[in-house]
Structure formats: C-alpha cells, structure tokens
Short mmCIF file of C-alpha atoms in Angstrom, two decimals:
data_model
loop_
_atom_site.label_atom_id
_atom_site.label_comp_id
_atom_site.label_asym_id
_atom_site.label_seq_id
_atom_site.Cartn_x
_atom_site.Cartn_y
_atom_site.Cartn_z
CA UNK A 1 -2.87 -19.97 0.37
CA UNK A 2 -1.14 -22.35 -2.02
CA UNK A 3 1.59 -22.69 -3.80
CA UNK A 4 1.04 -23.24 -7.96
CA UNK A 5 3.07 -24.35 -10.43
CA UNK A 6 2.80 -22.18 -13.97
CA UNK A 7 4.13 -22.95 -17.43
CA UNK A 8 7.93 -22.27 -17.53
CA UNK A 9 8.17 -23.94 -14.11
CA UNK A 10 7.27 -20.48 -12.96
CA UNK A 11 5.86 -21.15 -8.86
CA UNK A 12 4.07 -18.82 -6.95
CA UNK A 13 2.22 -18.53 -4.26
CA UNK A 14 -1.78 -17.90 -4.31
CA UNK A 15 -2.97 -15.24 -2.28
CA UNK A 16 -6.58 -14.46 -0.79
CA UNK A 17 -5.89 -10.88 -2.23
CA UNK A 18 -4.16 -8.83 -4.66
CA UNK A 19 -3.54 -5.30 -4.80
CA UNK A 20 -4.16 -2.97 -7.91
CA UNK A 21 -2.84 0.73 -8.57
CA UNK A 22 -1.06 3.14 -9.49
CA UNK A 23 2.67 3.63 -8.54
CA UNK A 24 2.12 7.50 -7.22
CA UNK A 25 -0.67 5.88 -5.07
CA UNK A 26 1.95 3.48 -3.08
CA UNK A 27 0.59 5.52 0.30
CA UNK A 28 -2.80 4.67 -0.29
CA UNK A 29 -1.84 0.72 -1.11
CA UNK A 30 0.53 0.33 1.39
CA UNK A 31 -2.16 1.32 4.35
CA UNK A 32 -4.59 -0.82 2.64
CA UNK A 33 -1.83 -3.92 2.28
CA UNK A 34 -1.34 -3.04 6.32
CA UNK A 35 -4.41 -2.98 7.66
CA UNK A 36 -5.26 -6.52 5.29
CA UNK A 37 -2.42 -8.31 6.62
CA UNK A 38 -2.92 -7.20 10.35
CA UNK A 39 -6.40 -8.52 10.05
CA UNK A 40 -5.11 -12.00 9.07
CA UNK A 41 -5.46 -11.70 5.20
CA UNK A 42 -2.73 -13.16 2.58
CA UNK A 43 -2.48 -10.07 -0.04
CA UNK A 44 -0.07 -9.56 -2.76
CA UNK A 45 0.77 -6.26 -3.67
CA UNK A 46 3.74 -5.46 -6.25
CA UNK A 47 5.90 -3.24 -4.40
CA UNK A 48 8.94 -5.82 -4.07
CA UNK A 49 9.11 -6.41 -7.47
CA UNK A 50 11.12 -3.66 -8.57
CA UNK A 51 9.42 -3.53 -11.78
CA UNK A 52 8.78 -0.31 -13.97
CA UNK A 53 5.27 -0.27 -14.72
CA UNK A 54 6.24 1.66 -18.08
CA UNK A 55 7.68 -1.69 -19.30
CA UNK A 56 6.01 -3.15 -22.25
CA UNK A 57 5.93 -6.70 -20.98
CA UNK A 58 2.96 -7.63 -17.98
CA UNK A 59 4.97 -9.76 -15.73
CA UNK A 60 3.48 -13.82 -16.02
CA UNK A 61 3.92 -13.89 -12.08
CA UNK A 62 0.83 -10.75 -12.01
CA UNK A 63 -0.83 -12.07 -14.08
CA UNK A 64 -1.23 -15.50 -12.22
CA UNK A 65 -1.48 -13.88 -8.77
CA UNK A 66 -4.17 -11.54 -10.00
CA UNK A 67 -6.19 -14.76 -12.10
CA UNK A 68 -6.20 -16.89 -8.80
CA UNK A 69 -6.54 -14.55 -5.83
CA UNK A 70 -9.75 -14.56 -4.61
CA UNK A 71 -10.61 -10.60 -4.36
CA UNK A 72 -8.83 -7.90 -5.90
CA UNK A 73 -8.96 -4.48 -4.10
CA UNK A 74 -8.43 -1.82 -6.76
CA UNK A 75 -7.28 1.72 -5.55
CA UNK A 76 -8.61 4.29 -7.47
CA UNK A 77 -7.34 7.69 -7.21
CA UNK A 78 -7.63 10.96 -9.83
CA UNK A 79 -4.22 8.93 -10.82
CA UNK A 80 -6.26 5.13 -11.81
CA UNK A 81 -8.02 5.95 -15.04
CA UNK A 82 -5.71 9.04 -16.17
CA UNK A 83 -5.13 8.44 -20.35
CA UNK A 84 -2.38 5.51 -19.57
CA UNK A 85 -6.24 3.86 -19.32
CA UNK A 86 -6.65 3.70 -22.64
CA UNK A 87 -3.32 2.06 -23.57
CA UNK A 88 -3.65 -1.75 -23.95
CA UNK A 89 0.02 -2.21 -22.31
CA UNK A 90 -1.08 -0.83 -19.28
CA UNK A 91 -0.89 -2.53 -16.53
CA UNK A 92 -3.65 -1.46 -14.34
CA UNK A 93 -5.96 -2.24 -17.39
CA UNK A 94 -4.51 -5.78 -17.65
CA UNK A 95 -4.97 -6.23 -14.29
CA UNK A 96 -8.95 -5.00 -14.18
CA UNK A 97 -9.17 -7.23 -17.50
CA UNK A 98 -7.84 -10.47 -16.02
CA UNK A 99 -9.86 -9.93 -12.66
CA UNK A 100 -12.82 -9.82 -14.48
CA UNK A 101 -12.06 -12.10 -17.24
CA UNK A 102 -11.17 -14.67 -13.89
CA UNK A 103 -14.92 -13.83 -12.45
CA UNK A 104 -12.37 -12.15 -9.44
CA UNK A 105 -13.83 -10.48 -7.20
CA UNK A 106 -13.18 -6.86 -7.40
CA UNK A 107 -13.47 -4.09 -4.81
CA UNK A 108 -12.85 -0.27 -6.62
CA UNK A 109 -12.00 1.90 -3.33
CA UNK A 110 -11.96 5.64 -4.15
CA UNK A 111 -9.81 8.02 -2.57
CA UNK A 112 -9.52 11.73 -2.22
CA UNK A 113 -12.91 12.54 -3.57
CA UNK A 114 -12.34 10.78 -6.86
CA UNK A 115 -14.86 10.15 -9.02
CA UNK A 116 -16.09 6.70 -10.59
CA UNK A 117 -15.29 6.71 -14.53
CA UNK A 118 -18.18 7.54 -16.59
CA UNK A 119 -16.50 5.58 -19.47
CA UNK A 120 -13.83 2.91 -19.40
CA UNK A 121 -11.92 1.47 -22.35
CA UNK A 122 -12.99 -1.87 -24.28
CA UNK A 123 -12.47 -5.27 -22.07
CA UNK A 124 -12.54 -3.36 -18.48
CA UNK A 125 -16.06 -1.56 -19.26
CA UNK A 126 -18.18 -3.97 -17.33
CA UNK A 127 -15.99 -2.58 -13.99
CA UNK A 128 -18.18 0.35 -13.81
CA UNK A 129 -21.55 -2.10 -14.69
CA UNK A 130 -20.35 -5.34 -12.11
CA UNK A 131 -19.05 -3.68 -9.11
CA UNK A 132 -20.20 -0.88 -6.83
CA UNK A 133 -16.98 1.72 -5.76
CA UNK A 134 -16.76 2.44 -2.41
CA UNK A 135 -15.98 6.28 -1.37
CA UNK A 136 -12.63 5.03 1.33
CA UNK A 137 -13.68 6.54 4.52
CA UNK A 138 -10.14 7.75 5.35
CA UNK A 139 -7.42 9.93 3.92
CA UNK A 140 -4.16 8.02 3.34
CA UNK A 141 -2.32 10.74 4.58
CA UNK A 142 -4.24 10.94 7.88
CA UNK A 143 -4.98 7.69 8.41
CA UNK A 144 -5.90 5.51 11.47
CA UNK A 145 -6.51 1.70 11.36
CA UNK A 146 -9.62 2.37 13.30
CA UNK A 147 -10.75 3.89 10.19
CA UNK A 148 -9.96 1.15 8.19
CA UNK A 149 -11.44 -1.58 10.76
CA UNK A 150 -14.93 0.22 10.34
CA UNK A 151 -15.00 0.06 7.06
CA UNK A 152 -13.52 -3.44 5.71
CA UNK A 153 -15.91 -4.77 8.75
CA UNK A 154 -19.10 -3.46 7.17
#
C-alpha cells in the first residue's frame, strides 16, 4: 500500500485490490471485501463513497484506485452486464475498461448461476477473451468464510 499523489492534489491511497459491481449486488461484495480483508489483503471497494452510480461523472479517485491496484475482483451477477453495459457512462464498464487498459489483473466471479457474456460492448470485449470467470462456490446469502477460504486458496 501507498499513498499517491494525483493531478488536482487529489491523494489516495493504493490498494492491492479493488472491488467492481453492481450496487444491488452490495451482499455479494461486501462478503467478498470481508473475507479479503480478514485474510490480510488491502481492497477498496466503493461503498463509503456515497456516490450514485447513475451520476454522469466517473469519480477521478476510482479511476486511480482501479488503474493502480494490483487485481481487480469483478462480481458478476444476472445484474453486471444488464443494458446499463452498453452505456459508455457506466461505471462498471469504465471500471472493466481502465483495468484492462492498466494490464490489471482481473478476476470475473459469477454468482447465482450467472452466465459469462457471450458479447460485451467495444473497449471491455477482450474481458471475455483475457480472463477465465470463475463459477463462486458459495451463495452470498448462505455464506460461510470456509467457503470462501477454499476457493481464494486454490
């Protein structure tokens, strides 16, 4: 972890991982933001921000944390790739796009039987080509950190 200096005198600090999804899937990121910090990791997730994701603007201090974390885990629900996808102001996209723009690390977890995308809007296409999604081996509304051990360990 260090702390970074931005244009605008903007600081933050740089975390070994950042969080990506979907504001109805706070259940499913907050077990995964749990389990990572128990286990010793520095992760960044968004949830004291009070930000509404519907805003136009992608906040600067995102966009650093997600350009110089190390891995991004991205939770991917029936919720991730709905049509707010396909809109360039959205935020999940940006995020994906900057990850892999960044050469970050990403790791796609799917939840609740979802699906990986077949197709994927322009600039966040090579997602599906790049990284592997792993099926999450636990529901995150029955959830043990046993469950969650197992499989980061692997």
């Amino acid at each position: 972890m260090g702390i970074w200096k931005m244009k605008d005198d903007l600081t933050f600090v740089k975390h070994d991982i950042f969080i990506s999804y979907r504001h109805d899937d706070s259940m499913a990121a907050f077990l995964t933001y749990y389990f990572l910090k128990q286990n010793g990791y520095d992760v960044w997730w968004d949830m004291d921000m009070n930000a509404d994701p519907d805003f136009d603007e992608f906040p600067p201090v995102i966009e650093a944390t997600v350009c110089t974390c190390k891995d991004m885990i991205l939770i991917v629900t029936k919720n991730t790739f709905s049509d707010r996808i396909n809109e360039e102001r959205d935020w999940i996209r940006k995020e994906i796009k900057c990850a892999l723009d960044n050469g970050i690390r990403i790791t796609p977890l799917l939840f609740d039987d979802t699906p990986v995308p077949k197709t994927l809007p322009e600039g966040i296409e090579r997602l599906t080509d790049r990284y592997k999604f792993f099926s999450s081996p636990f529901d995150p509304h029955i959830f043990t950190v046993e469950q969650m051990h197992d499989f980061f360990s692997k």
